[in-house]
mmCIF file of C-alpha atoms in Angstrom:
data_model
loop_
_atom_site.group_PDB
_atom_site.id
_atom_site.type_symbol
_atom_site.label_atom_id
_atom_site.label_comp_id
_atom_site.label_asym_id
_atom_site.label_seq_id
_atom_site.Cartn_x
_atom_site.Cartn_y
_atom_site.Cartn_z
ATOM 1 C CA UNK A 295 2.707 -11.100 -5.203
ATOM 2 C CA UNK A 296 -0.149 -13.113 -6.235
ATOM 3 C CA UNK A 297 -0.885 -16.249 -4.729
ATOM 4 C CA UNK A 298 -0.323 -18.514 -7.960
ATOM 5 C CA UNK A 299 2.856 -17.073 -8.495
ATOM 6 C CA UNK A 300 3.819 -17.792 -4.867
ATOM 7 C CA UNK A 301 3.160 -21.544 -5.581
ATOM 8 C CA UNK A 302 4.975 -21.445 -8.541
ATOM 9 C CA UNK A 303 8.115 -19.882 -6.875
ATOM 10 C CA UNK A 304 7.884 -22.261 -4.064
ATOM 11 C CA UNK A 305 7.633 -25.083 -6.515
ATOM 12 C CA UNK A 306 10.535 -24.430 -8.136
ATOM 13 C CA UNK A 307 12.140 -25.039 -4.542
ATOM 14 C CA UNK A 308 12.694 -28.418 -5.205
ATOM 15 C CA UNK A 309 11.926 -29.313 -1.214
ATOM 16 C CA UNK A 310 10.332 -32.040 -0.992
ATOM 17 C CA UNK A 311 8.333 -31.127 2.103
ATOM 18 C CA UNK A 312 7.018 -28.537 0.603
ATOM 19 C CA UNK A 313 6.126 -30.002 -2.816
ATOM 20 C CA UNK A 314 4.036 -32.476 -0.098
ATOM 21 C CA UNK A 315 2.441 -29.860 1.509
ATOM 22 C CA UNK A 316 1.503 -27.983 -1.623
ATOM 23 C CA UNK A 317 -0.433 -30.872 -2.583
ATOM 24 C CA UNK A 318 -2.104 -31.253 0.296
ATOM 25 C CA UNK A 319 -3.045 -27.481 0.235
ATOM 26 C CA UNK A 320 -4.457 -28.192 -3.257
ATOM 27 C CA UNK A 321 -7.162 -30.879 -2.032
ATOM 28 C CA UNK A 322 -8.724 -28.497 -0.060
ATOM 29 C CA UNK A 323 -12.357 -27.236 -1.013
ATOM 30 C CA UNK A 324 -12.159 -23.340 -0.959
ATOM 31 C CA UNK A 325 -14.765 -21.330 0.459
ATOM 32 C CA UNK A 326 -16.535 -18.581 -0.889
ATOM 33 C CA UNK A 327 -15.784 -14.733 0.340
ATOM 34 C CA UNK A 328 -19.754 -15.357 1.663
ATOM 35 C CA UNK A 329 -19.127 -18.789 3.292
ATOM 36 C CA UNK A 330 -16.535 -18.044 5.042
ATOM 37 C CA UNK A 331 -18.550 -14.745 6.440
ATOM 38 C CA UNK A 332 -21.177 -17.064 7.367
ATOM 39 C CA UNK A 333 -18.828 -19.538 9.237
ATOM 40 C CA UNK A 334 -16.852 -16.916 10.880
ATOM 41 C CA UNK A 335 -20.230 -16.227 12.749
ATOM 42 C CA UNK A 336 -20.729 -19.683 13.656
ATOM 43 C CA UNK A 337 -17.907 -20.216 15.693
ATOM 44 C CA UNK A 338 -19.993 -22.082 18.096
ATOM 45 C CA UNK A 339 -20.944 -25.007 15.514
ATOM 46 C CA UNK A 340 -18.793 -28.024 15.689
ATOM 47 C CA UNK A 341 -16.274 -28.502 12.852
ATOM 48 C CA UNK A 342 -16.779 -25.268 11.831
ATOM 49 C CA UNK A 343 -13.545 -24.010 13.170
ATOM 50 C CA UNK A 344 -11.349 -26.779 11.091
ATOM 51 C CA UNK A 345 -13.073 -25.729 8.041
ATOM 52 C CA UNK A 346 -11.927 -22.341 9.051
ATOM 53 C CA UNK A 347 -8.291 -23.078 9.643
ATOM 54 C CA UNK A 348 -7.772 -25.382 6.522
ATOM 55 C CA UNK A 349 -9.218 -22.515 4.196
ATOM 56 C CA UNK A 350 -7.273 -19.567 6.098
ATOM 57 C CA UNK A 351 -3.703 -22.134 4.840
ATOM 58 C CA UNK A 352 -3.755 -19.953 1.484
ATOM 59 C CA UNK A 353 -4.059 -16.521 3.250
ATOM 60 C CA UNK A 354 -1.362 -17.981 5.618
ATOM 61 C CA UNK A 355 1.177 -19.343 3.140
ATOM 62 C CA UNK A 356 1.492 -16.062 1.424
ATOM 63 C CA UNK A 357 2.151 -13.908 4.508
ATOM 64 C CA UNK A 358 4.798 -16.960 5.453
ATOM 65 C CA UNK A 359 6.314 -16.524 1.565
ATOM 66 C CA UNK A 360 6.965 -12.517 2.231
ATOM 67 C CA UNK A 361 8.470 -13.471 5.723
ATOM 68 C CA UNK A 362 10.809 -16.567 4.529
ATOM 69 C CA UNK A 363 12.397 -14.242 1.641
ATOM 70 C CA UNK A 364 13.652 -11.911 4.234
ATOM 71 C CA UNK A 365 14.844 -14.719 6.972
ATOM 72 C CA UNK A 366 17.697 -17.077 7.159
ATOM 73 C CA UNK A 367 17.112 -19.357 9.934
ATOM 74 C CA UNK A 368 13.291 -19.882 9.961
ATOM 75 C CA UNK A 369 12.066 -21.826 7.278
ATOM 76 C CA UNK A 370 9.257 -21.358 4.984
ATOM 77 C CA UNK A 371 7.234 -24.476 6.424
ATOM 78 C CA UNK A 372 7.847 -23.409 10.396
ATOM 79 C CA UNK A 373 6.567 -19.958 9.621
ATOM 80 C CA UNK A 374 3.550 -21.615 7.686
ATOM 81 C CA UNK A 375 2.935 -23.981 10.967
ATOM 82 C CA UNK A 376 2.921 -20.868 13.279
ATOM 83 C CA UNK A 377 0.580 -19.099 10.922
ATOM 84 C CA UNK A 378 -1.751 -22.347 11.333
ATOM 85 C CA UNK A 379 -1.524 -22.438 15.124
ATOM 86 C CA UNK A 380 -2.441 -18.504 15.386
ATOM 87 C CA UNK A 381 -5.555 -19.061 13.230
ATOM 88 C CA UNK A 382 -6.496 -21.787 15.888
ATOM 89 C CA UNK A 383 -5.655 -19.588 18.603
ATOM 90 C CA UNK A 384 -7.917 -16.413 17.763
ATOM 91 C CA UNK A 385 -10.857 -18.858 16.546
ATOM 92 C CA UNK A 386 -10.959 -20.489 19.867
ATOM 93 C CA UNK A 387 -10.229 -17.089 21.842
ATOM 94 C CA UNK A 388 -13.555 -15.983 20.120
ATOM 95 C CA UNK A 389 -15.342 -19.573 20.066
ATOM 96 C CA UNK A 390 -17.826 -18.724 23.105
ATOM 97 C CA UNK A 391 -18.583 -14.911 21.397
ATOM 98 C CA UNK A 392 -18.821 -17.137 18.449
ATOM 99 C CA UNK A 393 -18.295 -14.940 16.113
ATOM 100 C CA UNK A 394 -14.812 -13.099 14.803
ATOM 101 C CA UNK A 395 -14.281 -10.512 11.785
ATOM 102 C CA UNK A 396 -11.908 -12.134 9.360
ATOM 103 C CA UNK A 397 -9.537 -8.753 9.755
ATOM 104 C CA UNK A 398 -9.148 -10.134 13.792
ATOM 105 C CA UNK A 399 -8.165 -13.538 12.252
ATOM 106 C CA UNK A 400 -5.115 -12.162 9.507
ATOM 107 C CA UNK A 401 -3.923 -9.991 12.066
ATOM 108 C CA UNK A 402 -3.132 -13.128 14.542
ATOM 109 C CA UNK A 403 -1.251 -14.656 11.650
ATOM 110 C CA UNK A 404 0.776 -11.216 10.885
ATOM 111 C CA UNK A 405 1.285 -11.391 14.737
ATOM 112 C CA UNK A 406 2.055 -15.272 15.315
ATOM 113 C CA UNK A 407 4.710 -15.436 12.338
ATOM 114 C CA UNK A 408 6.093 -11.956 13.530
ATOM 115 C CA UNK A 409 6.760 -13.106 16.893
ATOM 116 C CA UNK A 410 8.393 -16.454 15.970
ATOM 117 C CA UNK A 411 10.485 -14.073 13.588
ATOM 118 C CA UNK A 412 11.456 -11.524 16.241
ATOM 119 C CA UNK A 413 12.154 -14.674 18.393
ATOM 120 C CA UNK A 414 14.678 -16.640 15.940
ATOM 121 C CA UNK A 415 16.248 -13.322 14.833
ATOM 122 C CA UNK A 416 15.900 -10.341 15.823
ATOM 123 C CA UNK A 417 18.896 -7.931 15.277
ATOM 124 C CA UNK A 418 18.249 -5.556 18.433
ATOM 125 C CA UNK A 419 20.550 -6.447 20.761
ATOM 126 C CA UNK A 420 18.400 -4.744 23.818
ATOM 127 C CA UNK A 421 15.392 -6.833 22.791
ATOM 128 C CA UNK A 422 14.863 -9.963 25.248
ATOM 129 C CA UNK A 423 12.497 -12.651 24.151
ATOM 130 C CA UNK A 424 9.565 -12.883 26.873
ATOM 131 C CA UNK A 425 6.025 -13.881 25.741
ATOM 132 C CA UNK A 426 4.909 -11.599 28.778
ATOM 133 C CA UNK A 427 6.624 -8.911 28.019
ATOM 134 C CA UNK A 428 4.279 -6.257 26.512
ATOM 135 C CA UNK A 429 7.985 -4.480 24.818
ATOM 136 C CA UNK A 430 8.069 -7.769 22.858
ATOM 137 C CA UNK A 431 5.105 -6.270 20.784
ATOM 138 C CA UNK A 432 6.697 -2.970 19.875
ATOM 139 C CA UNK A 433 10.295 -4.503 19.234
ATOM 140 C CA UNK A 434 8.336 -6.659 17.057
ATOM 141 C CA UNK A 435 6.964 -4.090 15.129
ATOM 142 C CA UNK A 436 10.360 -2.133 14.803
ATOM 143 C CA UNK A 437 11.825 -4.819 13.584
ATOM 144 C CA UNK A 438 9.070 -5.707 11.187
ATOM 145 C CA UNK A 439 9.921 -1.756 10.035
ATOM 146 C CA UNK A 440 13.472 -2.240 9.377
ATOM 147 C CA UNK A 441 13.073 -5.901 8.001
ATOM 148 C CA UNK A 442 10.945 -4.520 5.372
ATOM 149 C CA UNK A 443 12.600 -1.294 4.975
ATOM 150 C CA UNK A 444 15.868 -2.707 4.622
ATOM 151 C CA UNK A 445 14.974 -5.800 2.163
ATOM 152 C CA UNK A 446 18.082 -7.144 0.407
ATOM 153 C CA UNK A 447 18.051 -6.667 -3.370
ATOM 154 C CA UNK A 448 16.864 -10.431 -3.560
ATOM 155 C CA UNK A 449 14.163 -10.312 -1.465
ATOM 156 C CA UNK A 450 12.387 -7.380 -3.593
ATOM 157 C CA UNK A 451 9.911 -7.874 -5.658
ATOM 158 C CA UNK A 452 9.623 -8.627 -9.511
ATOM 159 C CA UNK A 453 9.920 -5.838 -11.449
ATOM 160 C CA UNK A 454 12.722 -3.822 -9.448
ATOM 161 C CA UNK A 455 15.650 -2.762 -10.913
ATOM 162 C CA UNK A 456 18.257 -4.917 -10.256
ATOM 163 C CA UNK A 457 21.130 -3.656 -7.852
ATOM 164 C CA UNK A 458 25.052 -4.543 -8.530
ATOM 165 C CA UNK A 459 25.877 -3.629 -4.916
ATOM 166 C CA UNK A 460 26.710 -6.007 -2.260
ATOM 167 C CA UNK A 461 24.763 -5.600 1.073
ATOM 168 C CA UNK A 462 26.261 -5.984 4.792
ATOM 169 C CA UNK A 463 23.687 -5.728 7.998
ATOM 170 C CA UNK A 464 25.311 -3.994 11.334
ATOM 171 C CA UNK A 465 24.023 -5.094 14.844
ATOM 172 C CA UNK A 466 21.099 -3.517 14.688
ATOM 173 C CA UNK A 467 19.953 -5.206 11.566
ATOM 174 C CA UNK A 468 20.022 -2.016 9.534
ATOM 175 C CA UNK A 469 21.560 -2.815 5.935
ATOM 176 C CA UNK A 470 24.341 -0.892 4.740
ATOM 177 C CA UNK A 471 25.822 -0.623 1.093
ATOM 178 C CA UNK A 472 29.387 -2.066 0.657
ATOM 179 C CA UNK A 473 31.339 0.879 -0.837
ATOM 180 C CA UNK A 474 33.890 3.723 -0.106
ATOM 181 C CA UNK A 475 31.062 5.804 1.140
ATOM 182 C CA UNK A 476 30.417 3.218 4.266
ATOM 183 C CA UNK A 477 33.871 2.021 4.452
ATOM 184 C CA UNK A 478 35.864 2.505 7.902
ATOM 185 C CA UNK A 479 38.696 3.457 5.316
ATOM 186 C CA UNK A 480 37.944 6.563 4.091
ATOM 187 C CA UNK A 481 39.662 9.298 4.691
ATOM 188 C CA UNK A 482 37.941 12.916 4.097
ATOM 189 C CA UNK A 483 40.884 14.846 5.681
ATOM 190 C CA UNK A 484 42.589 15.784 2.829
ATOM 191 C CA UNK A 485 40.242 17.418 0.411
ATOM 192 C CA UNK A 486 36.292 18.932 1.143
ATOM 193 C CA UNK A 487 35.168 17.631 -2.409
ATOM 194 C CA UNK A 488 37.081 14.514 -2.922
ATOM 195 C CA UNK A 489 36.972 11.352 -1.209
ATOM 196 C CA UNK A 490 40.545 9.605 -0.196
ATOM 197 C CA UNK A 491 41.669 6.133 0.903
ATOM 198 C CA UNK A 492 44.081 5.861 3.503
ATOM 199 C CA UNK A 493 45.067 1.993 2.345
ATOM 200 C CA UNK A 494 45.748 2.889 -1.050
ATOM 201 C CA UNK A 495 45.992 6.748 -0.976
ATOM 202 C CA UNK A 496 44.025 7.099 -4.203
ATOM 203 C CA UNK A 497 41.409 9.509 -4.930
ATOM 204 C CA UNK A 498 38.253 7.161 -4.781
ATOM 205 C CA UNK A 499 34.501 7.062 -5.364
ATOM 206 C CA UNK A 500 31.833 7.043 -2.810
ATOM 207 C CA UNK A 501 30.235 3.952 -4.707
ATOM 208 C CA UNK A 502 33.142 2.166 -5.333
ATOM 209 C CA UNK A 503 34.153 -0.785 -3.779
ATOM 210 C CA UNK A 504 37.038 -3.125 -3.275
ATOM 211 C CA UNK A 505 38.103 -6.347 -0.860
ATOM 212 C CA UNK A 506 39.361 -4.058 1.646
ATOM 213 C CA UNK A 507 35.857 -2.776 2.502
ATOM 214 C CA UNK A 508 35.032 -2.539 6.460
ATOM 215 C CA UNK A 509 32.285 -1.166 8.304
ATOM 216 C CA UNK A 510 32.613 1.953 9.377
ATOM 217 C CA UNK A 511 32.009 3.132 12.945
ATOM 218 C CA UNK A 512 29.278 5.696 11.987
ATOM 219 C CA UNK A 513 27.440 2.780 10.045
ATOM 220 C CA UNK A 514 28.025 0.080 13.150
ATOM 221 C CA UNK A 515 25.912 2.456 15.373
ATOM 222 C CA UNK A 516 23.323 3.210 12.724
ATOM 223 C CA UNK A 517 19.519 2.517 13.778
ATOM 224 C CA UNK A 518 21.040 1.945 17.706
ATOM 225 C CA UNK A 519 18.121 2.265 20.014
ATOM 226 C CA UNK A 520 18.722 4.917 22.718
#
């Protein structure tokens, strides 16, 4: 999604905060594609690395956007601040080279915001949060896999079909369709071609659905790490 679009969306929000922050964004002079080569090997002059920062914010707040559609805990303004303090991070890892490709830099936001996500809520039961721990980094990127993968319908973008499902996620954060065909319900005993339910004892659908739906054990186990 395009980055005017993004601050359209997020204007609609009605939040305050970020309404405040949006403005602030707007103040700031952007660079040029060539500036901000030219700065990003000049890491060694002062205020050079706050220019940086303040014009990576735009870069930041859409990777942030994509993130917050998928989470429900971490908000759209923390993953925006982690974004921010990743940016810092690399430019003053690389301060005494003094110079840093700007593909380094959007990879430590991917990676900053990533990590607070696979902190706040990662599904994977067997994952333990530990900045030390080099499995973090791969967990991370599994669950960056299935996250995006597994998108609810209203976190997809504009322009997909719509989908009249509802949507359930198991332990392992993989999402699974609410219907006969997932329900713990079912009962395929009786017939090879036909699909049964052993509450009502009516011939069924696999897509159909009803308020007796449960999780089935096949799809509880689904995407289990071994």
């Amino acid at each position: 999604m395009k980055y005017k679009q993004i601050v359209q969306e997020l204007r609609e929000s009605h939040d305050l905060n970020v309404q405040i922050f949006l403005n602030d964004v707007e103040k700031i002079i952007k660079l040029s594609g060539r500036e901000k080569k030219r700065l990003l090997s000049q890491l060694k002059n002062p205020g050079v690395i706050d220019t940086l920062v303040k014009n990576y914010i735009p870069t930041i707040i859409r990777i942030a956007y994509a993130n917050s559609l998928l989470m429900g805990s971490v908000s759209f303004l923390d993953l925006v601040e982690e974004g921010v303090l990743g940016v810092s991070k690399c430019l003053d890892k690389y301060k005494k080279v003094g110079v840093v490709s700007d593909k380094v830099v959007r990879a430590s936001i991917v990676g900053t915001i990533k990590r607070l996500v696979c902190k706040k809520e990662c599904p994977f039961t067997v994952c333990r949060f530990n900045e030390n721990d080099p499995r973090l980094y791969q967990m991370n990127r599994l669950w960056g896999s299935y996250n995006t993968k597994n998108a609810l319908p209203e976190a997809k973008l504009e322009g997909s079909k719509v989908d009249r499902f509802k949507w359930a996620r198991n332990e392992q954060g993989i999402r699974v369709k609410m219907c006969c065909a997932s329900c713990a319900h079912k009962d395929l005993t009786r017939a090879v071609s036909k699909r049964y339910c052993s509450i009502t004892g009516k011939c069924v659908d696999p897509l159909d659905v009803c308020e007796s739906w449960e999780m089935s054990d096949q799809m509880k186990v689904a995407g289990l790490l071994q």
